[in-house]
Amino acid sequence: MLIVIVTVMPGFVLASDGARSELVAKMEALTGTPVEISGPISFSVLPRTRLVADRISIGSGVDITIDRIVADFDPVDALFGRATIARIVLVRPEHQPEIIVAEGEADEIGTTVLTVASDISASVERDRNAAQMIAGLEDLARRAIDRLDQLQILEIRNGVWRPGLDEAGPTGISNANLTITRSSSQSAFRMTGGFTWNGQPADIDMRVDSTANLRNGGTSNVSLSFSSPPLTLDFEGIMDFGTLPRLVGRFEGRGDSFATTAAWLANSDYRIPQLGPVSLNGDLTLAGRTLEVTNAELRLAQSSGVGALEYDLDADRLDGTLAFETLDLTPVAEAIVPMPAGPFGFARPIEAEFARSAHLALRVSANQARFGSLDFSDVAAVVTVADGDVSLELGDAGLYGGRAFGRIALSDKSSPWISGELSGFGVDLANLSSTFGGARLRLSGSGEFHASLSTPATDWRTITRSAKTSVSLTAGNGTLSGFDPAVFSEPGTSLLYTGLTGGSLPFETLKAELGTYGPELAIESWSMNNANYRLEARGDAALSSGQLALEGISESLSQTASAGQSQEEFIQPKPIPFTVEGTWPDPRVVTGTSERSRSGDNPIEP
């Protein structure tokens, strides 16, 4: 008889309207937000003291709905009318995106998984970026510990968070199956399980050794393991809820694709550069509004660097210093401005909108660095992304025995635009010409140069048609090998190729001014001279068709009269004009006639 009373009576009492109100009051105290139960409620003592409630609404704006709550009570407390919940199971809790939680209400939403989901949702709606969500983790952790410490076991089954149109994440969180357990003796907290986020499955295992210490402003060991196809994270350290809340420990993160990982985390509508696999390891410190990674090891775009990174959560800005043994900037440049793949690739838009939302400044050094065809050494540079601009400032670097500095930038403030310049001093021309010159012609000597580039960068078709470049070169005491200047001295017509079969031209000075506009090359000036010879040229070339149109002079300079020859008898040659016309590699050289006269005023006597 006693068993019958114990089994039946609580169910009868809780089915009444008064008992229902009492249950709602208890749940509101637990969740910290209005609760309404619109479905049936059932209660049993044996074999378990359990309450089952259907169709629950959480929040004044019906922010979260739950198909069913199963609550297991302490059976002894239940006999004496005390509702001590030992285990809660939430079956299909779902966030409703239609109604946005007000900022003040969102701050009041508590946690039991229902409220954890609400807090995350409200945080995303309020902040809409990862930086501010990270900044709110301390407050979220405090409230989660306060609420969840009342439970021993909390389970979520098939949880769903569907974001609104303006929230991060195209599909939000679905299929969330999580179990949170707490050891009453040590107040240890552990969450395990999995969910689907933005279309990718993820597994999580998080442990907090002592929530009691944290609640009292102390410290606790913390560990986190997070695994998904786009990203794997591991952390082990200490959480401190003292005067300055901190999270300190060893951090490891890695992803097979930078673009995939970044897009999965941020759900940016912008195209993110594909920089290949990415990994970051280091000592992480989250203190106040600053996230630091010291002793950092970053691998990105096939290069590995060490240093320190600092993320300002308020400014949403990343700063840092990284040192590389070898640094290849070519994959980075090609990821930001992809090379065309086939003829149709020239019309593919170049997208740089990501620079509008990213903010970073990295000071970079490298023993060896490569950018395109150029090899640098002892590099000191700054990489900046902010306000629609991506730039690389080369403050100082070694280049082929000399020094170089420069800058290249991509701006997307109105429409994509690329600009840049590079200057070099004391550069070995042999190495420089082997990098940019052909196999036939080779320069030697030491010189300096300045190059600049400016072009709209809507697509590669626009770049090839509209790019403006200029190059100036000054060199001394060198040689132009693989070229015989006699082709410009012999009268008549000949092929330029005959002058490219051998020979050399030493020079004391070389000066050149070149410029391009799209496929058109302008040789504004070219001069080489030594004590005995001078060569000058200027003209135009069509890079697309190979057409050349040059004009110039070739001149043997004054010689001292030979022994036995009077000054009156010495004949000084005049400059020989020439033109070069035709299509590379077989243009024609046409030279004029050089008249010979005495150095004096009188004609030569027969």
Short mmCIF file of C-alpha atoms in Angstrom, two decimals, residues 44-435:
data_model
loop_
_atom_site.label_atom_id
_atom_site.label_comp_id
_atom_site.label_asym_id
_atom_site.label_seq_id
_atom_site.Cartn_x
_atom_site.Cartn_y
_atom_site.Cartn_z
CA SER A 44 7.16 8.55 -11.62
CA VAL A 45 9.10 7.31 -8.61
CA LEU A 46 9.87 3.74 -9.60
CA PRO A 47 12.02 2.41 -11.09
CA ARG A 48 13.44 5.96 -11.25
CA THR A 49 12.25 9.21 -9.78
CA ARG A 50 11.72 10.92 -13.11
CA LEU A 51 9.84 13.85 -14.57
CA VAL A 52 9.05 14.06 -18.27
CA ALA A 53 7.78 17.33 -19.77
CA ASP A 54 6.93 17.95 -23.43
CA ARG A 55 6.91 21.08 -25.59
CA ILE A 56 8.94 23.55 -23.53
CA SER A 57 9.61 27.16 -24.57
CA ILE A 58 12.59 29.07 -23.16
CA GLY A 59 12.83 32.88 -23.32
CA SER A 60 10.29 35.66 -23.51
CA GLY A 61 10.54 35.67 -27.30
CA VAL A 62 10.40 31.87 -27.57
CA ASP A 63 14.13 31.81 -28.26
CA ILE A 64 14.54 28.08 -27.65
CA THR A 65 12.08 25.24 -27.89
CA ILE A 66 12.62 21.75 -26.51
CA ASP A 67 10.60 18.76 -27.60
CA ARG A 68 11.07 16.98 -24.29
CA ILE A 69 12.87 17.30 -20.97
CA VAL A 70 13.61 14.20 -18.94
CA ALA A 71 14.72 15.01 -15.38
CA ASP A 72 15.91 12.38 -12.92
CA PHE A 73 15.52 13.45 -9.27
CA ASP A 74 17.22 12.28 -6.14
CA PRO A 75 14.69 9.65 -4.95
CA VAL A 76 15.15 10.32 -1.23
CA ASP A 77 14.70 14.08 -1.61
CA ALA A 78 11.68 13.46 -3.83
CA LEU A 79 9.92 11.48 -1.03
CA PHE A 80 10.24 14.50 1.25
CA GLY A 81 9.03 16.98 -1.37
CA ARG A 82 12.42 18.35 -2.34
CA ALA A 83 13.20 18.51 -6.09
CA THR A 84 16.94 17.86 -6.36
CA ILE A 85 17.71 17.18 -10.01
CA ALA A 86 20.58 14.76 -10.55
CA ARG A 87 20.28 14.31 -14.33
CA ILE A 88 18.59 16.21 -17.13
CA VAL A 89 18.14 15.06 -20.73
CA LEU A 90 17.15 17.63 -23.33
CA VAL A 91 15.61 16.05 -26.41
CA ARG A 92 15.95 18.21 -29.52
CA PRO A 93 16.49 21.67 -28.07
CA GLU A 94 16.24 24.10 -30.97
CA HIS A 95 17.09 27.77 -31.26
CA GLN A 96 14.50 29.81 -33.15
CA PRO A 97 16.16 32.43 -35.42
CA GLU A 98 13.01 34.38 -36.25
CA ILE A 99 13.01 36.44 -33.05
CA ILE A 100 16.23 38.11 -31.98
CA VAL A 101 16.90 38.07 -28.25
CA ALA A 102 17.25 41.58 -26.89
CA GLU A 103 20.70 42.45 -25.62
CA GLY A 104 19.59 42.85 -22.03
CA GLU A 105 17.63 39.62 -22.12
CA ALA A 106 20.52 37.76 -23.70
CA ASP A 107 22.77 38.77 -20.83
CA GLU A 108 20.33 37.17 -18.40
CA ILE A 109 20.09 33.84 -20.17
CA GLY A 110 21.64 31.14 -18.04
CA THR A 111 23.02 27.76 -18.90
CA THR A 112 22.00 24.16 -18.47
CA VAL A 113 22.67 23.34 -22.09
CA LEU A 114 19.47 25.16 -22.98
CA THR A 115 20.97 28.39 -21.72
CA VAL A 116 24.45 27.55 -22.99
CA ALA A 117 22.91 27.38 -26.45
CA SER A 118 20.99 30.59 -25.80
CA ASP A 119 24.11 32.40 -24.62
CA ILE A 120 26.05 31.34 -27.70
CA SER A 121 23.16 32.36 -29.93
CA ALA A 122 22.71 35.72 -28.21
CA SER A 123 26.45 36.29 -28.34
CA VAL A 124 26.51 35.67 -32.08
CA GLU A 125 23.50 37.89 -32.66
CA ARG A 126 25.00 40.61 -30.50
CA ASP A 127 28.56 40.45 -31.73
CA ARG A 128 28.57 38.61 -35.05
CA ASN A 129 32.30 38.00 -35.02
CA ALA A 130 34.62 35.46 -33.48
CA ALA A 131 36.71 38.03 -31.62
CA GLN A 132 33.88 39.30 -29.44
CA MET A 133 32.60 35.79 -28.90
CA ILE A 134 36.01 34.83 -27.50
CA ALA A 135 35.96 37.93 -25.34
CA GLY A 136 32.66 36.78 -23.83
CA LEU A 137 33.89 33.30 -22.98
CA GLU A 138 34.79 34.24 -19.41
CA ASP A 139 31.28 35.45 -18.64
CA LEU A 140 29.79 32.42 -20.37
CA ALA A 141 32.07 30.07 -18.42
CA ARG A 142 31.16 31.70 -15.10
CA ARG A 143 27.43 31.36 -15.70
CA ALA A 144 27.78 27.82 -17.03
CA ILE A 145 29.65 26.77 -13.89
CA ASP A 146 27.09 28.44 -11.63
CA ARG A 147 24.16 26.73 -13.37
CA LEU A 148 25.60 23.35 -14.26
CA ASP A 149 27.19 22.82 -10.86
CA GLN A 150 23.67 22.06 -9.65
CA LEU A 151 23.59 18.94 -11.84
CA GLN A 152 25.54 15.70 -11.94
CA ILE A 153 24.64 14.73 -15.50
CA LEU A 154 23.27 16.82 -18.36
CA GLU A 155 22.62 15.34 -21.80
CA ILE A 156 21.67 16.94 -25.07
CA ARG A 157 20.19 14.77 -27.77
CA ASN A 158 19.86 15.98 -31.34
CA GLY A 159 20.25 19.65 -30.42
CA VAL A 160 19.82 22.28 -33.13
CA TRP A 161 20.80 25.93 -33.40
CA ARG A 162 19.60 27.51 -36.63
CA PRO A 163 21.15 30.93 -37.22
CA GLY A 164 19.37 33.90 -38.71
CA LEU A 165 20.30 35.27 -42.10
CA ASP A 166 22.71 37.82 -40.63
CA GLU A 167 24.47 35.47 -38.23
CA ALA A 168 27.75 33.61 -38.62
CA GLY A 169 27.41 30.11 -39.98
CA PRO A 170 25.25 29.13 -42.97
CA THR A 171 23.74 26.09 -41.23
CA GLY A 172 24.62 26.68 -37.58
CA ILE A 173 24.83 23.74 -35.19
CA SER A 174 22.82 20.57 -35.65
CA ASN A 175 22.81 16.99 -34.46
CA ALA A 176 24.36 18.04 -31.15
CA ASN A 177 24.76 15.04 -28.87
CA LEU A 178 26.64 16.09 -25.74
CA THR A 179 27.04 14.72 -22.24
CA ILE A 180 28.13 16.91 -19.34
CA THR A 181 29.10 15.15 -16.13
CA ARG A 182 30.23 16.49 -12.77
CA SER A 183 31.95 14.75 -9.90
CA SER A 184 30.34 16.01 -6.71
CA SER A 185 33.42 15.17 -4.64
CA GLN A 186 35.91 17.15 -6.75
CA SER A 187 33.49 19.41 -8.66
CA ALA A 188 35.18 18.14 -11.80
CA PHE A 189 33.35 19.10 -14.97
CA ARG A 190 33.59 17.18 -18.26
CA MET A 191 31.80 17.61 -21.57
CA THR A 192 32.06 15.01 -24.34
CA GLY A 193 30.20 14.37 -27.54
CA GLY A 194 29.79 15.70 -31.02
CA PHE A 195 27.79 18.01 -33.26
CA THR A 196 27.63 19.29 -36.80
CA TRP A 197 28.76 22.87 -37.30
CA ASN A 198 28.45 24.66 -40.65
CA GLY A 199 27.96 21.32 -42.35
CA GLN A 200 31.00 19.57 -40.83
CA PRO A 201 30.98 17.02 -37.99
CA ALA A 202 32.99 17.88 -34.88
CA ASP A 203 33.91 16.01 -31.70
CA ILE A 204 34.73 17.69 -28.40
CA ASP A 205 36.17 16.54 -25.09
CA MET A 206 36.58 19.26 -22.45
CA ARG A 207 37.50 18.87 -18.78
CA VAL A 208 37.63 21.32 -15.86
CA ASP A 209 39.16 19.74 -12.76
CA SER A 210 37.61 22.00 -10.10
CA THR A 211 34.63 24.23 -10.74
CA ALA A 212 34.51 24.91 -7.00
CA ASN A 213 37.89 26.65 -7.13
CA LEU A 214 36.82 28.72 -10.10
CA ARG A 215 33.58 29.74 -8.44
CA ASN A 216 35.59 30.98 -5.47
CA GLY A 217 37.98 32.99 -7.66
CA GLY A 218 40.71 30.33 -7.76
CA THR A 219 42.31 28.21 -10.48
CA SER A 220 41.66 24.87 -12.12
CA ASN A 221 43.37 22.64 -14.63
CA VAL A 222 41.59 22.70 -17.99
CA SER A 223 41.94 20.55 -21.09
CA LEU A 224 40.23 20.67 -24.48
CA SER A 225 40.35 18.38 -27.49
CA PHE A 226 38.41 19.42 -30.59
CA SER A 227 38.44 17.50 -33.84
CA SER A 228 36.75 18.14 -37.18
CA PRO A 229 37.74 17.77 -40.86
CA PRO A 230 38.60 21.49 -41.25
CA LEU A 231 40.31 21.98 -37.89
CA THR A 232 41.88 20.13 -34.98
CA LEU A 233 42.55 21.88 -31.64
CA ASP A 234 44.22 20.73 -28.44
CA PHE A 235 44.71 22.77 -25.27
CA GLU A 236 45.96 21.91 -21.82
CA GLY A 237 46.53 24.49 -19.14
CA ILE A 238 45.07 26.48 -16.25
CA MET A 239 41.97 28.63 -15.94
CA ASP A 240 42.11 31.41 -13.35
CA PHE A 241 39.05 33.34 -12.15
CA GLY A 242 41.07 35.66 -9.90
CA THR A 243 41.33 39.45 -10.08
CA LEU A 244 42.42 39.24 -13.73
CA PRO A 245 40.75 36.18 -15.26
CA ARG A 246 43.21 34.22 -17.35
CA LEU A 247 43.50 31.09 -19.44
CA VAL A 248 47.10 29.89 -19.75
CA GLY A 249 48.46 26.74 -21.36
CA ARG A 250 49.87 24.91 -24.35
CA PHE A 251 47.90 25.26 -27.57
CA GLU A 252 48.05 23.29 -30.82
CA GLY A 253 45.88 23.91 -33.86
CA ARG A 254 46.08 22.56 -37.40
CA GLY A 255 44.02 22.42 -40.57
CA ASP A 256 44.54 20.83 -43.97
CA SER A 257 43.46 24.00 -45.79
CA PHE A 258 43.76 27.59 -44.59
CA ALA A 259 40.89 28.75 -46.79
CA THR A 260 38.60 25.90 -45.74
CA THR A 261 39.41 26.35 -42.06
CA ALA A 262 38.95 30.13 -42.12
CA ALA A 263 35.72 29.90 -44.11
CA TRP A 264 34.38 27.24 -41.74
CA LEU A 265 35.16 29.32 -38.66
CA ALA A 266 34.19 32.74 -39.96
CA ASN A 267 31.69 31.82 -42.66
CA SER A 268 32.90 34.83 -44.61
CA ASP A 269 31.09 35.73 -47.81
CA TYR A 270 34.46 36.81 -49.18
CA ARG A 271 36.87 34.59 -51.08
CA ILE A 272 39.64 33.59 -48.69
CA PRO A 273 43.14 33.03 -50.15
CA GLN A 274 44.09 29.37 -50.44
CA LEU A 275 47.38 29.18 -48.56
CA GLY A 276 47.56 25.41 -48.14
CA PRO A 277 47.88 23.53 -44.83
CA VAL A 278 48.11 25.67 -41.68
CA SER A 279 49.25 24.89 -38.16
CA LEU A 280 49.91 27.00 -35.06
CA ASN A 281 51.49 25.75 -31.83
CA GLY A 282 52.52 27.78 -28.83
CA ASP A 283 51.93 28.95 -25.27
CA LEU A 284 48.51 30.58 -25.16
CA THR A 285 47.43 33.28 -22.71
CA LEU A 286 43.95 34.78 -22.69
CA ALA A 287 43.95 37.66 -20.20
CA GLY A 288 41.37 40.41 -20.18
CA ARG A 289 40.80 41.48 -23.77
CA THR A 290 44.08 40.16 -25.17
CA LEU A 291 44.91 36.75 -26.60
CA GLU A 292 48.64 35.99 -26.88
CA VAL A 293 50.55 33.06 -28.33
CA THR A 294 54.23 33.07 -27.35
CA ASN A 295 56.86 30.55 -28.43
CA ALA A 296 54.63 30.30 -31.48
CA GLU A 297 55.38 27.99 -34.39
CA LEU A 298 53.37 28.90 -37.48
CA ARG A 299 53.35 26.92 -40.70
CA LEU A 300 51.54 28.55 -43.60
CA ALA A 301 51.93 28.63 -47.39
CA GLN A 302 54.78 26.09 -47.32
CA SER A 303 56.88 28.17 -44.91
CA SER A 304 57.52 27.82 -41.16
CA GLY A 305 58.20 30.67 -38.74
CA VAL A 306 58.63 31.14 -35.01
CA GLY A 307 57.82 34.13 -32.82
CA ALA A 308 54.88 35.66 -30.98
CA LEU A 309 51.33 36.67 -31.90
CA GLU A 310 48.90 38.99 -30.11
CA TYR A 311 45.20 39.34 -30.81
CA ASP A 312 43.35 42.42 -29.53
CA LEU A 313 39.76 41.32 -29.01
CA ASP A 314 38.40 44.87 -28.83
CA ALA A 315 40.09 46.03 -32.03
CA ASP A 316 39.73 42.64 -33.73
CA ARG A 317 43.38 42.97 -34.78
CA LEU A 318 46.28 40.53 -34.99
CA ASP A 319 49.86 41.72 -34.45
CA GLY A 320 53.00 39.68 -34.24
CA THR A 321 56.62 39.00 -35.03
CA LEU A 322 57.72 35.92 -36.94
CA ALA A 323 61.19 34.76 -37.97
CA PHE A 324 61.67 32.33 -40.86
CA GLU A 325 64.70 30.39 -41.96
CA THR A 326 63.28 30.31 -45.49
CA LEU A 327 60.19 32.21 -46.62
CA ASP A 328 58.54 31.77 -50.01
CA LEU A 329 56.15 34.65 -50.64
CA THR A 330 55.21 33.43 -54.12
CA PRO A 331 52.41 31.08 -52.94
CA VAL A 332 51.00 33.90 -50.82
CA ALA A 333 50.94 36.31 -53.77
CA GLU A 334 49.44 33.69 -56.08
CA ALA A 335 46.79 32.86 -53.47
CA ILE A 336 45.76 36.51 -53.17
CA VAL A 337 45.97 37.16 -56.93
CA PRO A 338 45.57 33.70 -58.53
CA MET A 339 47.29 33.16 -61.85
CA PRO A 340 44.89 32.50 -64.74
CA ALA A 341 44.23 28.84 -65.48
CA GLY A 342 43.72 28.69 -69.23
CA PRO A 343 42.40 31.41 -71.54
CA PHE A 344 39.10 31.77 -69.68
CA GLY A 345 41.00 32.41 -66.46
CA PHE A 346 42.00 35.87 -67.69
CA ALA A 347 38.40 37.03 -67.26
CA ARG A 348 38.01 35.59 -63.76
CA PRO A 349 37.51 38.43 -61.25
CA ILE A 350 40.27 39.03 -58.73
CA GLU A 351 38.56 39.14 -55.34
CA ALA A 352 40.20 40.93 -52.43
CA GLU A 353 37.18 41.75 -50.28
CA PHE A 354 38.65 39.68 -47.43
CA ALA A 355 41.00 42.60 -46.75
CA ARG A 356 38.02 44.70 -45.65
CA SER A 357 37.25 42.47 -42.68
CA ALA A 358 40.75 41.28 -41.69
CA HIS A 359 43.11 43.43 -39.59
CA LEU A 360 46.68 42.27 -39.07
CA ALA A 361 50.24 43.58 -38.96
CA LEU A 362 53.08 41.05 -38.91
CA ARG A 363 56.75 41.94 -38.67
CA VAL A 364 58.59 39.28 -40.63
CA SER A 365 62.26 38.38 -40.90
CA ALA A 366 63.90 35.63 -42.93
CA ASN A 367 67.41 34.40 -43.63
CA GLN A 368 66.35 33.49 -47.16
CA ALA A 369 63.22 34.62 -48.98
CA ARG A 370 61.82 34.29 -52.46
CA PHE A 371 59.29 36.43 -54.30
CA GLY A 372 58.58 35.34 -57.85
CA SER A 373 61.96 35.03 -59.59
CA LEU A 374 63.86 37.12 -57.04
CA ASP A 375 65.94 35.60 -54.23
CA PHE A 376 66.49 37.77 -51.14
CA SER A 377 68.54 37.31 -47.99
CA ASP A 378 68.48 38.85 -44.49
CA VAL A 379 64.93 40.09 -45.02
CA ALA A 380 63.10 42.52 -42.73
CA ALA A 381 59.52 43.21 -43.80
CA VAL A 382 56.02 44.05 -42.58
CA VAL A 383 52.84 42.38 -43.85
CA THR A 384 49.69 44.46 -43.30
CA VAL A 385 46.03 43.76 -43.98
CA ALA A 386 43.57 46.50 -43.05
CA ASP A 387 40.75 48.64 -44.45
CA GLY A 388 40.72 46.89 -47.81
CA ASP A 389 44.50 46.96 -48.34
CA VAL A 390 47.01 44.10 -48.40
CA SER A 391 50.62 45.23 -48.45
CA LEU A 392 54.16 43.93 -48.10
CA GLU A 393 56.72 46.53 -47.01
CA LEU A 394 60.28 45.35 -47.67
CA GLY A 395 62.27 47.52 -45.30
CA ASP A 396 65.69 46.02 -46.01
CA ALA A 397 66.98 42.90 -47.70
CA GLY A 398 70.03 41.50 -49.41
CA LEU A 399 69.68 41.04 -53.17
CA TYR A 400 72.44 39.51 -55.33
CA GLY A 401 75.28 40.98 -53.35
CA GLY A 402 73.60 44.35 -52.78
CA ARG A 403 70.69 45.75 -50.78
CA ALA A 404 67.06 46.28 -51.74
CA PHE A 405 63.87 47.80 -50.38
CA GLY A 406 60.37 48.18 -51.77
CA ARG A 407 56.65 47.73 -51.41
CA ILE A 408 53.80 45.93 -53.14
CA ALA A 409 50.13 46.40 -52.31
CA LEU A 410 46.69 45.28 -53.40
CA SER A 411 43.88 47.71 -52.61
CA ASP A 412 40.17 46.93 -52.81
CA LYS A 413 38.70 50.14 -51.41
CA SER A 414 36.81 50.98 -54.61
CA SER A 415 38.00 48.45 -57.19
CA PRO A 416 41.04 46.14 -57.08
CA TRP A 417 44.31 47.98 -57.74
CA ILE A 418 47.90 46.74 -57.55
CA SER A 419 50.86 49.06 -57.01
CA GLY A 420 54.45 48.45 -56.09
CA GLU A 421 58.06 49.48 -56.36
CA LEU A 422 61.46 47.91 -55.79
CA SER A 423 64.88 49.54 -55.60
CA GLY A 424 68.26 47.83 -55.49
CA PHE A 425 71.80 49.14 -54.93
CA GLY A 426 75.16 47.47 -55.47
CA VAL A 427 73.43 44.55 -57.18
CA ASP A 428 75.43 41.94 -59.11
CA LEU A 429 74.11 42.25 -62.66
CA ALA A 430 75.21 38.74 -63.61
CA ASN A 431 72.70 37.25 -61.17
CA LEU A 432 70.05 39.81 -62.04
CA SER A 433 70.33 39.22 -65.79
CA SER A 434 70.26 35.45 -65.36
CA THR A 435 66.97 35.92 -63.49
#
